[in-house]
XYZ file of C-alpha atoms in Angstrom:
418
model
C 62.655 118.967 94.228
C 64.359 116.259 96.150
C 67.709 114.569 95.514
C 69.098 111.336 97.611
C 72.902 112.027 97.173
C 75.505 109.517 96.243
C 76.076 111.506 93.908
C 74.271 109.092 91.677
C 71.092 107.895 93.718
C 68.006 106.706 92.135
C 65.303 109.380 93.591
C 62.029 108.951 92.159
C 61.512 106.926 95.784
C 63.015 109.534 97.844
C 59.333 111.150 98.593
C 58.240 108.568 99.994
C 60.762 109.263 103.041
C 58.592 112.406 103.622
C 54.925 110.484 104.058
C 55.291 110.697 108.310
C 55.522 114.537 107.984
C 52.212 115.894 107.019
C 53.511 119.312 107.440
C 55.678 118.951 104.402
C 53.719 116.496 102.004
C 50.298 117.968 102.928
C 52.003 121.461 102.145
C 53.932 120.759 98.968
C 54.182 118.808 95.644
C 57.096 116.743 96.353
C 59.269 115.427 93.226
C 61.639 112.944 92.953
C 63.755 112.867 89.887
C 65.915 110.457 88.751
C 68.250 112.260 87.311
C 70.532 111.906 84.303
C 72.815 108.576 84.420
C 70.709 106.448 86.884
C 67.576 104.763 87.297
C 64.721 105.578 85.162
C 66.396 108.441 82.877
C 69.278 107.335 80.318
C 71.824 105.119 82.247
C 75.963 104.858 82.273
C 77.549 101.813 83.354
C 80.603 100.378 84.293
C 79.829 96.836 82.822
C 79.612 95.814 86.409
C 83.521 95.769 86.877
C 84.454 98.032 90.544
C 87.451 97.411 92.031
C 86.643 98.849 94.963
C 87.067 96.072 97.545
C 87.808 93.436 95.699
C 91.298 92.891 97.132
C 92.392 94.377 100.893
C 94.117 97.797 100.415
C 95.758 96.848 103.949
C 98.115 94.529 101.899
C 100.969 97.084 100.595
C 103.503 94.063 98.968
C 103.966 95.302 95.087
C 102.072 92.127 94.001
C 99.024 93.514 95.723
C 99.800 97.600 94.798
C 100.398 96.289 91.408
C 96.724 94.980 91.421
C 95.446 97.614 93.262
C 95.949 100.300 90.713
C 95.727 98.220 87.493
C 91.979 97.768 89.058
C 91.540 101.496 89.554
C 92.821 101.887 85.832
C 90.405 98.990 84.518
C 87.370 100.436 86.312
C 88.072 104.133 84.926
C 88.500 102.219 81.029
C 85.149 100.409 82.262
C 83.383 103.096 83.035
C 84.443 105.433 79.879
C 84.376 102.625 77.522
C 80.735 100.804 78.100
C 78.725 104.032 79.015
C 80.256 105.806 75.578
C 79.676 109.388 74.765
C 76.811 109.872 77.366
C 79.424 109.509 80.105
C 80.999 112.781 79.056
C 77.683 113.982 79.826
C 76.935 112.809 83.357
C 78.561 115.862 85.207
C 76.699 118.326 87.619
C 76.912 121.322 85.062
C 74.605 119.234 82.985
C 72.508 117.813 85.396
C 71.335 121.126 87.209
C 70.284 122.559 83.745
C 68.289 119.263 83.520
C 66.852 120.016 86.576
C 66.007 123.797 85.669
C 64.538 122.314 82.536
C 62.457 120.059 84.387
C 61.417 123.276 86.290
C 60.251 124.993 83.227
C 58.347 121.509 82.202
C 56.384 121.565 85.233
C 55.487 125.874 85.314
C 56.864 126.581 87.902
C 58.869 129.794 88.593
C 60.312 128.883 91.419
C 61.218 125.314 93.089
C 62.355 124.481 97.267
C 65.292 121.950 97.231
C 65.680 119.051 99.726
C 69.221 117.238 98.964
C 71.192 114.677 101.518
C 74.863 113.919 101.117
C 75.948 114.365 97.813
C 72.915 115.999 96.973
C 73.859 118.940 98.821
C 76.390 119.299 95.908
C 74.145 119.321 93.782
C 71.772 121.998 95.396
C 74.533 124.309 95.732
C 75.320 124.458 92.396
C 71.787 124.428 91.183
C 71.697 127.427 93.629
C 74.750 129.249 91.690
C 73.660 128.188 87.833
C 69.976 129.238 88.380
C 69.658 131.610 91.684
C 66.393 132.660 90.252
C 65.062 129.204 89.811
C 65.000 128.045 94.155
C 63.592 129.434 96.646
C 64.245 127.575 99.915
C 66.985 125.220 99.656
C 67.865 122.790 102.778
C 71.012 120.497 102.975
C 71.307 118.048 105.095
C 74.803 115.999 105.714
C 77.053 118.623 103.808
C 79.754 117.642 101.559
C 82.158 120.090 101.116
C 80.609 121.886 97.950
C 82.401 124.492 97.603
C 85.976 123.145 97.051
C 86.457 119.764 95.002
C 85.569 116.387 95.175
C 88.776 114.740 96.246
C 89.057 116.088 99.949
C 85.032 115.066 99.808
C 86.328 110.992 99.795
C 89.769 111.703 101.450
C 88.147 112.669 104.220
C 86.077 109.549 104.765
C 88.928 107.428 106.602
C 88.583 110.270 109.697
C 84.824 110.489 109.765
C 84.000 107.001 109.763
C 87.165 106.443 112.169
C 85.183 108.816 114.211
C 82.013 107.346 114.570
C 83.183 103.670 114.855
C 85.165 104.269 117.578
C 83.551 107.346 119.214
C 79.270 105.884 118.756
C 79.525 102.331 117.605
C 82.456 100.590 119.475
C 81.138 102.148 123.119
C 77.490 101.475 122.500
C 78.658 97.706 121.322
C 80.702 97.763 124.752
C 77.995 99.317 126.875
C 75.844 95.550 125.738
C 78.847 93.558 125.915
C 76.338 90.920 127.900
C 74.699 90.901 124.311
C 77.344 90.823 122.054
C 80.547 89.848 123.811
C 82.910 91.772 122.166
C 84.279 93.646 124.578
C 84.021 95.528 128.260
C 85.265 99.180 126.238
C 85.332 100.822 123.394
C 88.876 99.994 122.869
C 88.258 96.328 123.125
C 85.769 96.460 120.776
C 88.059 97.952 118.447
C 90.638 95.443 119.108
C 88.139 92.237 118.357
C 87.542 93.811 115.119
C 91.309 93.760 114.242
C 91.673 90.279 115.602
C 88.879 89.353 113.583
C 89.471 90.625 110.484
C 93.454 89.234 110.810
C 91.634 85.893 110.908
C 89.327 86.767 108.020
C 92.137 87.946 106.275
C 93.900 84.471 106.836
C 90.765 82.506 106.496
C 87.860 83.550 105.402
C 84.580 82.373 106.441
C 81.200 81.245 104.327
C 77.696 81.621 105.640
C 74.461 80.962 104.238
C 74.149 84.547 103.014
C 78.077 84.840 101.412
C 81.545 84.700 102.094
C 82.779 86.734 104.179
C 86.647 87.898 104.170
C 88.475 90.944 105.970
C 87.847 93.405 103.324
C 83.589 92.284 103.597
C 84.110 92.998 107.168
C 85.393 96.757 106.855
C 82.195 97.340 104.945
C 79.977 95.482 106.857
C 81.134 98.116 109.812
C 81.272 101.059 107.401
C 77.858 100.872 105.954
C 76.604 100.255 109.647
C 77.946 103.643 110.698
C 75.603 105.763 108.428
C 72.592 105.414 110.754
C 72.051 104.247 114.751
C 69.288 102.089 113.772
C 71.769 99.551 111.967
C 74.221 99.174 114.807
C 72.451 95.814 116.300
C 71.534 94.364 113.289
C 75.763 95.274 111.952
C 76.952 94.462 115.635
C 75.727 90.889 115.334
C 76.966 90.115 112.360
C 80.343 91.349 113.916
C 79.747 89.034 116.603
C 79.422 86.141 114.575
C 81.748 86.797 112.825
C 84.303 87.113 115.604
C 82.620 83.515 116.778
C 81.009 84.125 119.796
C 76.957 84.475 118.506
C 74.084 82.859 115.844
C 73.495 84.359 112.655
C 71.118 86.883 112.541
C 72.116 89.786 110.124
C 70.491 89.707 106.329
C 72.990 89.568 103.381
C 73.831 93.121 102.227
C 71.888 94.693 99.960
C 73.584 95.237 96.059
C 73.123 98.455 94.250
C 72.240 99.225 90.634
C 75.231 99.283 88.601
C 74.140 102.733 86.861
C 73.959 104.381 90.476
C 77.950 103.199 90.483
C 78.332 104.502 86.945
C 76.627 107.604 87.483
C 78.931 107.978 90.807
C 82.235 108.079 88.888
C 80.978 109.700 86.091
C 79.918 112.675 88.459
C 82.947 112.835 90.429
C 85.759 112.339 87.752
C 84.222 114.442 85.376
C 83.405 117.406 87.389
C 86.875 118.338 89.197
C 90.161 117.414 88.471
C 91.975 114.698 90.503
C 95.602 115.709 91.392
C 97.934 112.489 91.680
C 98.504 109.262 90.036
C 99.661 105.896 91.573
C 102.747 107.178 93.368
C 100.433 109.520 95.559
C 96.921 106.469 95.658
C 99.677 105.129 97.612
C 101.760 107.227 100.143
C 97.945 108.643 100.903
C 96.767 105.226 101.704
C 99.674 104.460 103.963
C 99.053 107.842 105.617
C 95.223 107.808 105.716
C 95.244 103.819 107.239
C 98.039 104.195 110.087
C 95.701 107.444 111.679
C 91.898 105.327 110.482
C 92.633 102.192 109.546
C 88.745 101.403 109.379
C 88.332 102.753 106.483
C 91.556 105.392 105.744
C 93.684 102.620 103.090
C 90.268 102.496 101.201
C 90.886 104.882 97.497
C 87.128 105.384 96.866
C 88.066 108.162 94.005
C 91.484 105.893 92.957
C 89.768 105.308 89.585
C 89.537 109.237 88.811
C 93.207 109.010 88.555
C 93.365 107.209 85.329
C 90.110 109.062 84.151
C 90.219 110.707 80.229
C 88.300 113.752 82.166
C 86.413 115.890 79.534
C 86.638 119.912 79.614
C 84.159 120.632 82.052
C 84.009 123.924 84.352
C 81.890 124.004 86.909
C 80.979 127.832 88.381
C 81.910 128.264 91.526
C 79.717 128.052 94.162
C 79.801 130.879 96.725
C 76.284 131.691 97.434
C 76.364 135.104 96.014
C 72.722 135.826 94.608
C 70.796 133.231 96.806
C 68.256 134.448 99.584
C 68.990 131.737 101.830
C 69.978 128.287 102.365
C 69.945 126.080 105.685
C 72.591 123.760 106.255
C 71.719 120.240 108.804
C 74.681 118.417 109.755
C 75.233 116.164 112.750
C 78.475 116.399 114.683
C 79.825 112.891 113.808
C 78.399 112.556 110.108
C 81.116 109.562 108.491
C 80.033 110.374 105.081
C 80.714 114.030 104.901
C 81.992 114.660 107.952
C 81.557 118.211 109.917
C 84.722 119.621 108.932
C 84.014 119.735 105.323
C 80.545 121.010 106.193
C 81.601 124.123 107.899
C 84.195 124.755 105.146
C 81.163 124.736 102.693
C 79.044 126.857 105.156
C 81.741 129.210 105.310
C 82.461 130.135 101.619
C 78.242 129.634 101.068
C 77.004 133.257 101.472
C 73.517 133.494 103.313
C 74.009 129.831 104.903
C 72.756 129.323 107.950
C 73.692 126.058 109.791
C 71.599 124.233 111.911
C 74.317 121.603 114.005
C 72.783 118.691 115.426
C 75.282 118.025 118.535
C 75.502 114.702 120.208
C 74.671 112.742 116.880
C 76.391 110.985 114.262
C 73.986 109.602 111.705
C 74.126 110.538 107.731
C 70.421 111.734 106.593
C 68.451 113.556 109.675
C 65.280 115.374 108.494
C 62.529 113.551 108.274
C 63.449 110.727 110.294
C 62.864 110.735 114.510
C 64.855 114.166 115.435
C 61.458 116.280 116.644
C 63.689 119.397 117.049
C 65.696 119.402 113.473
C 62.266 118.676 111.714
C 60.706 121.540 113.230
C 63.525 123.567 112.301
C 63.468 122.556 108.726
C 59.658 122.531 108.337
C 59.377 125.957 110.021
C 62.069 127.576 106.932
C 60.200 125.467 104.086
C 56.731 125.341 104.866
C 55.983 128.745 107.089
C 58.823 130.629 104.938
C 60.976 131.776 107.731
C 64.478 132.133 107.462
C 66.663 131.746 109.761
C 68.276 134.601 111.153
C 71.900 132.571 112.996
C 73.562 129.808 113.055
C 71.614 127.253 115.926
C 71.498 123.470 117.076
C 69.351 120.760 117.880
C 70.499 117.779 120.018
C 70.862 114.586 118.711
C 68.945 111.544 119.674
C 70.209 108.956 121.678
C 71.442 105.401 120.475
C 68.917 102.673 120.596
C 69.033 99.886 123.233
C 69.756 96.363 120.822
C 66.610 95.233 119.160
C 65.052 98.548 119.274
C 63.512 99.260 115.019
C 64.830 102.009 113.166
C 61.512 104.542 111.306
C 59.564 101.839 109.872
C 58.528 102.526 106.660
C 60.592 106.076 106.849
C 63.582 104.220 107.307
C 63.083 101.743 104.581
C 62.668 104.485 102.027
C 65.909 106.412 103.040
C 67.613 102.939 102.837
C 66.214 102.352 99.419
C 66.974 106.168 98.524
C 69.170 108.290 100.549
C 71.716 105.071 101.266
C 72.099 104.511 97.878
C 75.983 104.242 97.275
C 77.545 106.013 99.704
């Protein structure tokens, strides 16, 4: 069983991301499962309202706070009102009995478990509802499953801080002949502030969209989830900042029942503690150390969320064999701290650390040493007996392609939402 993450993805595609490692699919019945809330299976939806973005959180006069959290409170009404009763539903408690269900469907007495980003969530609890039910479970780019889901998202202004300005700014520097936006890291940094002040004061249409400083701080945040997007997002940047042609595709949209399922998920499973007066003093906080990304409140709309009684087991790992843990040193999405916390209060975890690298989503894709790791523990059935670590692969020079058809099928799946 497979699972892309957001939480939310669409999976049903994910397999496909496994067809350049004949080890695995020539080994193994590989399922992808859409699960409840998204794609294929019954959908929620948040009538296509998100508020997320739509005005810049870097603005704190009351006009703009005001509209800030009335948004947050109209996309939690949104959300509750148009998916109904079923959104009461969409929590992980329900999900992994679907899953066990779907188990049972197919005859199988046991199942292996593949899950990236948020779908390491959801492996770890399968794990703790139905020990019994997996055998070899691998997560790769931990979120921090065993506590709850707001230090998940309030940790994302540091990790993406971190790999903007640690991979992305120096590698942009290191080509500067290319791109022209700066000798250092540092300067590179600074051209995106100047740049999006500008956007900010003006903003700036192109064939593809307009473009205004809020589009910006995603354009750079959704280029920090893999190395193979940091030409394509680093001239767009340029271009932006006026010194190169167009040559960066408009940004792919996402299915509005992948957002629905999202907040569903993560506002019905844990409780959020604070309400407006905190969104804010957290935002003010969070921007001044990451300003990338840190003023951004992805879970703000949790805050004004009717949450149902739901209580999720904890999961500690207690009653599982084994489970291996892949996580890259730099991961933005769910960054290493939270993964080691997870590690930590996971019992029979073993966690393979893949130094020197920052992407979101490694096995299967171009890391020789993680997917022999992985493949040894699911397809020859050997656990691993420590902790260990693989090093990372290096950035690409500008122009180099990402995994070809790999890497289009972890865009379309694993990429999905966050």
């Amino acid at each position: 069983f497979t699972n892309p993450g957001g939480p939310g993805g669409e999976g049903r595609t994910l397999p496909l991301a496994f067809l350049n490692r004949p080890k695995l699919s020539e080994n193994a019945e590989i399922v992808g499962i859409d699960v409840r809330g998204t794609g294929a299976s019954s959908n929620v939806t948040c009538g296509m309202y998100d508020t997320l973005g739509s005005t810049d959180p870097r603005d704190r006069s009351k006009a703009n706070l005001d509209l800030l959290a009335q948004g947050m409170e109209l996309h939690a009404k949104f959300c509750q009102t148009k998916s109904g009763e079923l959104g009461r539903y969409i929590t992980t408690d329900q999900t992994v009995k679907d899953l066990d269900l779907l188990r049972q469907v197919l005859g199988r007495k046991k199942v292996d478990w593949i899950g990236y980003s948020g779908g390491t969530w959801m492996g770890a609890y399968f794990a703790t509802y139905f020990p019994k039910s997996l055998d070899k479970i691998v997560l790769d780019s931990n979120a921090a499953f065993t506590g709850p889901w707001q230090p998940v998202f309030d940790d994302w202004g540091m990790g993406f801080e971190r790999r903007f300005r640690v991979d992305f700014a120096p590698w942009v520097a290191k080509y500067d002949g290319i791109y022209h936006l700066g000798k250092t890291g540092e300067e590179v940094r600074q051209t995106y502030e100047r740049t999006r002040a500008k956007l900010a004061q003006q903003p700036v249409t192109l064939p593809e969209g307009t473009y205004n400083a809020v589009t910006l701080d995603f354009l750079l945040f959704q280029g920090q989830y893999s190395k193979h997007s940091f030409d394509s997002v680093a001239r767009k940047f340029a271009e932006l900042a006026g010194v190169v042609p167009a040559q960066l595709k408009a940004q792919a949209s996402y299915p509005d029942a992948s957002n629905g399922t999202l907040y569903s998920i993560i506002c019905n499973d844990t409780p959020f503690h604070g309400g407006r007066k905190y969104l804010e003093r957290n935002a003010v906080q969070d921007g001044a150390k990451w300003p990338l990304m840190g003023y951004y409140q992805i879970m703000g709309p949790c805050a004004y969320w009717d949450r149902p009684n739901v209580q999720l087991k904890h999961p500690s790992g207690i009653g599982v064999d084994s489970t291996l843990m892949v996580q890259s040193v730099r991961d933005p999405a769910t960054p290493l701290e939270g993964a080691q916390r997870a590690h930590q209060g996971f019992r029979n975890s073993k966690m393979l650390t893949v130094t020197d690298e920052g992407d979101h989503g490694i096995y299967g894709l171009d890391n020789a040493c993680v997917n022999d790791v992985v493949e040894r523990y699911l397809v020859d059935r050997v656990n691993p007996t420590a902790d260990s670590t693989c090093p990372g692969v290096p950035l690409p020079e500008p122009g180099q392609q990402g995994a070809g058809v790999l890497e289009q099928a972890r865009e379309l799946a694993v990429r999905v939402g966050w």
